[in-house]
Amino acid sequence: MKNHKKLIILTGPSGVGKGTVVKEILNNDRNIWLSISATTREPREGEKSGENYYFLNQEKFKEMIEKNLFLEWAQFAGNYYGTPFYSVNEKIKKGFTVLLEIEVEGAKQIKEKFPESLSIFLLPPNKEELERRIRNRATESEEAIKKRLLRANYEISVSNQFDYALINHNVDETAMRIIKLIKTTNYSQA
Ligand code: 5GP
């Protein structure tokens, strides 16, 4: 894969607001394309395969791992998640900036493979606020929430391994800061 500066990694703990920030970024910049991941987790109400994720069973996911079809993959809170290589590569070839909204282990893999990619870690204002956001979202069982909060401690502890760590106080402001970082990175490529 060429043109790694076109690859943007957005990571951070579950509940920090990555998804909401991503929506705002996409609304403001039509040249940014969001990669659709594959996962073995069950769809949440309203989620559609091919739109939010490609929802796969474990057998199919493992088959994709064996066939080397992922740019990265990781296990998170009991499920598998992975970025399909083909579509990311195609979009980069067409000149799009590709945004990956992924958890920390996958983000580290991408940054190692493609050091020129831009990696951004979103931090919550504090841990209480993170818990409040996860609970307000009301999409997970209590068990899943606990797993995600436990994982968040580790994730936050490695936030300094990424190019930028931004505190997500406000969605609009965070999205604008990220768009600015992306533009600076892309322009520096010429
Ligand atoms: P959720 O189940 O809440 O949709 O996602 C759980 C976590 O998995 C989030 O932190 C999300 O960013 C991450 N994630 C989503 N897609 C991928 C992927 O393709 N690879 C990796 N490594 N993480 C992903």
PDB file of C-alpha atoms and ligand atoms in Angstrom:
ATOM      1  CA  MET A   1       0.000   0.000   0.000  1.00  0.00           C
ATOM      2  CA  LYS A   2       1.282   3.470  -0.934  1.00  0.00           C
ATOM      3  CA  ASN A   3       0.592   6.967   0.329  1.00  0.00           C
ATOM      4  CA  HIS A   4       0.446   6.153   4.028  1.00  0.00           C
ATOM      5  CA  LYS A   5      -0.046   9.774   5.004  1.00  0.00           C
ATOM      6  CA  LYS A   6      -3.584   9.338   3.725  1.00  0.00           C
ATOM      7  CA  LEU A   7      -4.224   6.860   6.509  1.00  0.00           C
ATOM      8  CA  ILE A   8      -5.695   8.383   9.680  1.00  0.00           C
ATOM      9  CA  ILE A   9      -6.145   6.351  12.840  1.00  0.00           C
ATOM     10  CA  LEU A  10      -8.629   7.509  15.433  1.00  0.00           C
ATOM     11  CA  THR A  11      -8.445   5.516  18.638  1.00  0.00           C
ATOM     12  CA  GLY A  12      -9.331   5.790  22.333  1.00  0.00           C
ATOM     13  CA  PRO A  13     -11.492   3.991  24.889  1.00  0.00           C
ATOM     14  CA  SER A  14     -15.007   2.795  24.183  1.00  0.00           C
ATOM     15  CA  GLY A  15     -17.472   5.541  25.099  1.00  0.00           C
ATOM     16  CA  VAL A  16     -15.064   8.445  24.599  1.00  0.00           C
ATOM     17  CA  GLY A  17     -17.106   9.630  21.610  1.00  0.00           C
ATOM     18  CA  LYS A  18     -15.085   8.389  18.622  1.00  0.00           C
ATOM     19  CA  GLY A  19     -18.209   7.531  16.627  1.00  0.00           C
ATOM     20  CA  THR A  20     -19.873  10.920  17.161  1.00  0.00           C
ATOM     21  CA  VAL A  21     -16.672  12.784  16.339  1.00  0.00           C
ATOM     22  CA  VAL A  22     -16.256  10.665  13.184  1.00  0.00           C
ATOM     23  CA  LYS A  23     -19.776  11.578  11.991  1.00  0.00           C
ATOM     24  CA  GLU A  24     -18.968  15.261  12.428  1.00  0.00           C
ATOM     25  CA  ILE A  25     -15.664  14.880  10.556  1.00  0.00           C
ATOM     26  CA  LEU A  26     -17.377  13.108   7.630  1.00  0.00           C
ATOM     27  CA  ASN A  27     -20.081  15.793   7.458  1.00  0.00           C
ATOM     28  CA  ASN A  28     -17.419  18.460   7.159  1.00  0.00           C
ATOM     29  CA  ASP A  29     -14.987  16.879   4.727  1.00  0.00           C
ATOM     30  CA  ARG A  30     -16.227  14.853   1.764  1.00  0.00           C
ATOM     31  CA  ASN A  31     -12.728  13.708   0.879  1.00  0.00           C
ATOM     32  CA  ILE A  32     -12.493  11.584   4.000  1.00  0.00           C
ATOM     33  CA  TRP A  33     -13.766   8.023   3.771  1.00  0.00           C
ATOM     34  CA  LEU A  34     -14.505   5.905   6.860  1.00  0.00           C
ATOM     35  CA  SER A  35     -13.381   2.309   6.653  1.00  0.00           C
ATOM     36  CA  ILE A  36     -16.075  -0.254   7.497  1.00  0.00           C
ATOM     37  CA  SER A  37     -14.698  -2.907   9.827  1.00  0.00           C
ATOM     38  CA  ALA A  38     -15.609  -6.547  10.220  1.00  0.00           C
ATOM     39  CA  THR A  39     -16.666  -7.809  13.634  1.00  0.00           C
ATOM     40  CA  THR A  40     -17.990 -10.892  15.364  1.00  0.00           C
ATOM     41  CA  ARG A  41     -20.027  -8.884  17.870  1.00  0.00           C
ATOM     42  CA  GLU A  42     -23.806  -8.980  17.623  1.00  0.00           C
ATOM     43  CA  PRO A  43     -25.393  -6.030  15.788  1.00  0.00           C
ATOM     44  CA  ARG A  44     -26.974  -3.424  18.080  1.00  0.00           C
ATOM     45  CA  GLU A  45     -30.504  -2.315  17.389  1.00  0.00           C
ATOM     46  CA  GLY A  46     -30.585  -0.455  14.072  1.00  0.00           C
ATOM     47  CA  GLU A  47     -27.099  -1.506  12.972  1.00  0.00           C
ATOM     48  CA  LYS A  48     -26.809  -2.924   9.458  1.00  0.00           C
ATOM     49  CA  SER A  49     -24.184  -5.167   7.913  1.00  0.00           C
ATOM     50  CA  GLY A  50     -22.234  -3.274   5.276  1.00  0.00           C
ATOM     51  CA  GLU A  51     -23.148   0.067   6.847  1.00  0.00           C
ATOM     52  CA  ASN A  52     -21.922   0.056  10.443  1.00  0.00           C
ATOM     53  CA  TYR A  53     -19.845  -3.107  10.241  1.00  0.00           C
ATOM     54  CA  TYR A  54     -19.640  -6.335   8.321  1.00  0.00           C
ATOM     55  CA  PHE A  55     -21.107  -8.658  10.939  1.00  0.00           C
ATOM     56  CA  LEU A  56     -19.438 -12.049  10.622  1.00  0.00           C
ATOM     57  CA  ASN A  57     -19.380 -15.262  12.596  1.00  0.00           C
ATOM     58  CA  GLN A  58     -16.095 -16.408  14.151  1.00  0.00           C
ATOM     59  CA  GLU A  59     -15.497 -19.020  11.474  1.00  0.00           C
ATOM     60  CA  LYS A  60     -15.731 -16.493   8.666  1.00  0.00           C
ATOM     61  CA  PHE A  61     -13.623 -13.954  10.588  1.00  0.00           C
ATOM     62  CA  LYS A  62     -10.877 -16.525  11.210  1.00  0.00           C
ATOM     63  CA  GLU A  63     -10.966 -17.504   7.553  1.00  0.00           C
ATOM     64  CA  MET A  64     -10.298 -13.860   6.660  1.00  0.00           C
ATOM     65  CA  ILE A  65      -7.363 -13.776   9.106  1.00  0.00           C
ATOM     66  CA  GLU A  66      -5.907 -16.909   7.498  1.00  0.00           C
ATOM     67  CA  LYS A  67      -6.300 -15.469   4.022  1.00  0.00           C
ATOM     68  CA  ASN A  68      -4.478 -12.323   5.166  1.00  0.00           C
ATOM     69  CA  LEU A  69      -7.384 -10.093   4.240  1.00  0.00           C
ATOM     70  CA  PHE A  70      -7.032  -7.718   7.197  1.00  0.00           C
ATOM     71  CA  LEU A  71      -4.808  -4.679   7.460  1.00  0.00           C
ATOM     72  CA  GLU A  72      -5.034  -5.239  11.223  1.00  0.00           C
ATOM     73  CA  TRP A  73      -7.297  -7.115  13.573  1.00  0.00           C
ATOM     74  CA  ALA A  74      -7.681  -7.417  17.346  1.00  0.00           C
ATOM     75  CA  GLN A  75      -9.847  -8.908  20.055  1.00  0.00           C
ATOM     76  CA  PHE A  76     -11.810  -6.439  22.138  1.00  0.00           C
ATOM     77  CA  ALA A  77     -14.163  -7.178  25.045  1.00  0.00           C
ATOM     78  CA  GLY A  78     -14.692 -10.769  23.868  1.00  0.00           C
ATOM     79  CA  ASN A  79     -15.158 -10.112  20.148  1.00  0.00           C
ATOM     80  CA  TYR A  80     -12.991  -9.862  17.054  1.00  0.00           C
ATOM     81  CA  TYR A  81     -12.668  -6.627  15.061  1.00  0.00           C
ATOM     82  CA  GLY A  82     -10.679  -6.078  11.873  1.00  0.00           C
ATOM     83  CA  THR A  83     -10.019  -3.618   9.039  1.00  0.00           C
ATOM     84  CA  PRO A  84     -10.437  -5.150   5.560  1.00  0.00           C
ATOM     85  CA  PHE A  85      -7.347  -4.387   3.485  1.00  0.00           C
ATOM     86  CA  TYR A  86      -8.899  -4.258   0.018  1.00  0.00           C
ATOM     87  CA  SER A  87     -11.344  -1.360   0.396  1.00  0.00           C
ATOM     88  CA  VAL A  88      -8.848   0.799   2.312  1.00  0.00           C
ATOM     89  CA  ASN A  89      -6.239   0.318  -0.392  1.00  0.00           C
ATOM     90  CA  GLU A  90      -8.742   1.059  -3.178  1.00  0.00           C
ATOM     91  CA  LYS A  91      -9.930   4.294  -1.550  1.00  0.00           C
ATOM     92  CA  ILE A  92      -6.372   5.499  -0.961  1.00  0.00           C
ATOM     93  CA  LYS A  93      -5.543   4.768  -4.600  1.00  0.00           C
ATOM     94  CA  LYS A  94      -8.536   6.898  -5.620  1.00  0.00           C
ATOM     95  CA  GLY A  95      -7.146   9.811  -3.615  1.00  0.00           C
ATOM     96  CA  PHE A  96      -9.357   9.635  -0.529  1.00  0.00           C
ATOM     97  CA  THR A  97      -8.078  10.153   2.971  1.00  0.00           C
ATOM     98  CA  VAL A  98      -9.049   7.004   4.856  1.00  0.00           C
ATOM     99  CA  LEU A  99     -10.147   7.149   8.465  1.00  0.00           C
ATOM    100  CA  LEU A 100      -9.882   4.084  10.700  1.00  0.00           C
ATOM    101  CA  GLU A 101     -11.908   4.215  13.901  1.00  0.00           C
ATOM    102  CA  ILE A 102     -10.352   1.362  15.854  1.00  0.00           C
ATOM    103  CA  GLU A 103      -9.258   0.237  19.313  1.00  0.00           C
ATOM    104  CA  VAL A 104      -5.741   0.616  20.665  1.00  0.00           C
ATOM    105  CA  GLU A 105      -4.084  -2.699  19.709  1.00  0.00           C
ATOM    106  CA  GLY A 106      -5.143  -2.371  16.079  1.00  0.00           C
ATOM    107  CA  ALA A 107      -4.073   1.273  16.097  1.00  0.00           C
ATOM    108  CA  LYS A 108      -0.609   0.284  17.327  1.00  0.00           C
ATOM    109  CA  GLN A 109      -0.328  -2.366  14.594  1.00  0.00           C
ATOM    110  CA  ILE A 110      -1.170   0.170  11.881  1.00  0.00           C
ATOM    111  CA  LYS A 111       1.221   2.772  13.248  1.00  0.00           C
ATOM    112  CA  GLU A 112       4.028   0.191  13.310  1.00  0.00           C
ATOM    113  CA  LYS A 113       3.322  -0.987   9.758  1.00  0.00           C
ATOM    114  CA  PHE A 114       2.764   2.531   8.401  1.00  0.00           C
ATOM    115  CA  PRO A 115       4.798   5.002  10.462  1.00  0.00           C
ATOM    116  CA  GLU A 116       3.755   7.874   8.205  1.00  0.00           C
ATOM    117  CA  SER A 117       0.084   7.433   9.055  1.00  0.00           C
ATOM    118  CA  LEU A 118      -1.451   9.951  11.451  1.00  0.00           C
ATOM    119  CA  SER A 119      -2.593   8.512  14.783  1.00  0.00           C
ATOM    120  CA  ILE A 120      -4.889  10.376  17.145  1.00  0.00           C
ATOM    121  CA  PHE A 121      -5.963   9.209  20.591  1.00  0.00           C
ATOM    122  CA  LEU A 122      -9.164  10.626  22.062  1.00  0.00           C
ATOM    123  CA  LEU A 123      -9.182  11.034  25.825  1.00  0.00           C
ATOM    124  CA  PRO A 124     -12.219  11.605  28.031  1.00  0.00           C
ATOM    125  CA  PRO A 125     -12.125  14.691  30.311  1.00  0.00           C
ATOM    126  CA  ASN A 126     -11.904  12.195  33.233  1.00  0.00           C
ATOM    127  CA  LYS A 127     -12.817   8.583  34.046  1.00  0.00           C
ATOM    128  CA  GLU A 128     -16.159   9.447  35.665  1.00  0.00           C
ATOM    129  CA  GLU A 129     -17.216  11.219  32.484  1.00  0.00           C
ATOM    130  CA  LEU A 130     -16.184   8.189  30.402  1.00  0.00           C
ATOM    131  CA  GLU A 131     -18.361   5.917  32.545  1.00  0.00           C
ATOM    132  CA  ARG A 132     -21.250   8.381  32.286  1.00  0.00           C
ATOM    133  CA  ARG A 133     -20.944   8.444  28.474  1.00  0.00           C
ATOM    134  CA  ILE A 134     -20.852   4.632  28.159  1.00  0.00           C
ATOM    135  CA  ARG A 135     -23.874   4.273  30.438  1.00  0.00           C
ATOM    136  CA  ASN A 136     -25.826   7.049  28.686  1.00  0.00           C
ATOM    137  CA  ARG A 137     -25.302   5.326  25.368  1.00  0.00           C
ATOM    138  CA  ALA A 138     -27.257   2.393  26.835  1.00  0.00           C
ATOM    139  CA  THR A 139     -26.169  -0.039  24.135  1.00  0.00           C
ATOM    140  CA  GLU A 140     -24.310  -2.570  26.284  1.00  0.00           C
ATOM    141  CA  SER A 141     -25.117  -5.024  29.029  1.00  0.00           C
ATOM    142  CA  GLU A 142     -23.709  -4.333  32.504  1.00  0.00           C
ATOM    143  CA  GLU A 143     -21.134  -7.060  31.925  1.00  0.00           C
ATOM    144  CA  ALA A 144     -20.015  -5.503  28.638  1.00  0.00           C
ATOM    145  CA  ILE A 145     -19.830  -2.040  30.241  1.00  0.00           C
ATOM    146  CA  LYS A 146     -17.597  -3.396  33.019  1.00  0.00           C
ATOM    147  CA  LYS A 147     -15.282  -5.083  30.484  1.00  0.00           C
ATOM    148  CA  ARG A 148     -15.003  -1.873  28.483  1.00  0.00           C
ATOM    149  CA  LEU A 149     -14.307   0.311  31.538  1.00  0.00           C
ATOM    150  CA  LEU A 150     -11.630  -2.071  32.759  1.00  0.00           C
ATOM    151  CA  ARG A 151     -10.028  -2.048  29.336  1.00  0.00           C
ATOM    152  CA  ALA A 152     -10.200   1.780  29.254  1.00  0.00           C
ATOM    153  CA  ASN A 153      -7.647   2.031  32.095  1.00  0.00           C
ATOM    154  CA  TYR A 154      -5.083   0.178  30.012  1.00  0.00           C
ATOM    155  CA  GLU A 155      -5.978   2.086  26.850  1.00  0.00           C
ATOM    156  CA  ILE A 156      -5.589   5.479  28.511  1.00  0.00           C
ATOM    157  CA  SER A 157      -2.212   4.381  29.925  1.00  0.00           C
ATOM    158  CA  VAL A 158      -0.823   3.984  26.371  1.00  0.00           C
ATOM    159  CA  SER A 159      -2.285   7.199  24.948  1.00  0.00           C
ATOM    160  CA  ASN A 160       1.207   8.713  24.785  1.00  0.00           C
ATOM    161  CA  GLN A 161       2.204   6.172  22.110  1.00  0.00           C
ATOM    162  CA  PHE A 162       0.207   8.017  19.463  1.00  0.00           C
ATOM    163  CA  ASP A 163       1.009  11.163  17.464  1.00  0.00           C
ATOM    164  CA  TYR A 164      -1.631  13.274  19.206  1.00  0.00           C
ATOM    165  CA  ALA A 165      -3.796  12.844  22.301  1.00  0.00           C
ATOM    166  CA  LEU A 166      -6.822  15.141  22.368  1.00  0.00           C
ATOM    167  CA  ILE A 167      -9.310  15.509  25.194  1.00  0.00           C
ATOM    168  CA  ASN A 168     -12.812  15.208  23.788  1.00  0.00           C
ATOM    169  CA  HIS A 169     -14.643  17.963  25.692  1.00  0.00           C
ATOM    170  CA  ASN A 170     -16.887  18.946  22.823  1.00  0.00           C
ATOM    171  CA  VAL A 171     -17.697  17.050  19.611  1.00  0.00           C
ATOM    172  CA  ASP A 172     -17.616  19.990  17.170  1.00  0.00           C
ATOM    173  CA  GLU A 173     -14.390  21.364  18.544  1.00  0.00           C
ATOM    174  CA  THR A 174     -12.672  17.939  18.544  1.00  0.00           C
ATOM    175  CA  ALA A 175     -13.805  17.230  14.962  1.00  0.00           C
ATOM    176  CA  MET A 176     -12.448  20.601  13.782  1.00  0.00           C
ATOM    177  CA  ARG A 177      -9.109  20.010  15.494  1.00  0.00           C
ATOM    178  CA  ILE A 178      -8.821  16.609  13.801  1.00  0.00           C
ATOM    179  CA  ILE A 179      -9.709  17.986  10.357  1.00  0.00           C
ATOM    180  CA  LYS A 180      -6.996  20.603  10.819  1.00  0.00           C
ATOM    181  CA  LEU A 181      -4.443  17.924  11.798  1.00  0.00           C
ATOM    182  CA  ILE A 182      -5.423  15.840   8.747  1.00  0.00           C
ATOM    183  CA  LYS A 183      -5.054  18.821   6.419  1.00  0.00           C
ATOM    184  CA  THR A 184      -1.647  19.686   7.808  1.00  0.00           C
ATOM    185  CA  THR A 185      -0.468  16.075   7.365  1.00  0.00           C
ATOM    186  CA  ASN A 186      -1.855  15.780   3.825  1.00  0.00           C
ATOM    187  CA  TYR A 187      -0.403  19.080   2.674  1.00  0.00           C
ATOM    188  CA  SER A 188       3.020  18.217   4.044  1.00  0.00           C
ATOM    189  CA  GLN A 189       3.034  15.316   1.610  1.00  0.00           C
ATOM    190  CA  ALA A 190       3.483  17.318  -1.582  1.00  0.00           C
TER     191      ALA A 190
HETATM  192  P1  5GP B   1     -18.051  -1.307  19.317  1.00  0.00           P
HETATM  193  O1  5GP B   1     -18.358  -2.712  19.705  1.00  0.00           O
HETATM  194  O2  5GP B   1     -18.385  -0.329  20.428  1.00  0.00           O
HETATM  195  O3  5GP B   1     -18.647  -0.912  18.000  1.00  0.00           O
HETATM  196  O4  5GP B   1     -16.473  -1.217  19.125  1.00  0.00           O
HETATM  197  C1  5GP B   1     -15.615  -1.627  20.157  1.00  0.00           C
HETATM  198  C2  5GP B   1     -14.220  -1.126  19.881  1.00  0.00           C
HETATM  199  O5  5GP B   1     -13.701  -1.747  18.711  1.00  0.00           O
HETATM  200  C3  5GP B   1     -14.163   0.384  19.636  1.00  0.00           C
HETATM  201  O6  5GP B   1     -13.063   0.908  20.361  1.00  0.00           O
HETATM  202  C4  5GP B   1     -13.931   0.481  18.145  1.00  0.00           C
HETATM  203  O7  5GP B   1     -13.207   1.649  17.793  1.00  0.00           O
HETATM  204  C5  5GP B   1     -13.101  -0.761  17.903  1.00  0.00           C
HETATM  205  N1  5GP B   1     -13.075  -1.194  16.501  1.00  0.00           N
HETATM  206  C6  5GP B   1     -14.028  -1.047  15.548  1.00  0.00           C
HETATM  207  N2  5GP B   1     -13.614  -1.559  14.385  1.00  0.00           N
HETATM  208  C7  5GP B   1     -12.341  -2.018  14.573  1.00  0.00           C
HETATM  209  C8  5GP B   1     -11.374  -2.634  13.725  1.00  0.00           C
HETATM  210  O8  5GP B   1     -11.546  -2.860  12.544  1.00  0.00           O
HETATM  211  N3  5GP B   1     -10.185  -2.977  14.302  1.00  0.00           N
HETATM  212  C9  5GP B   1      -9.924  -2.731  15.612  1.00  0.00           C
HETATM  213  N4  5GP B   1      -8.714  -3.080  16.057  1.00  0.00           N
HETATM  214  N5  5GP B   1     -10.809  -2.148  16.435  1.00  0.00           N
HETATM  215  C10 5GP B   1     -12.015  -1.799  15.926  1.00  0.00           C
END
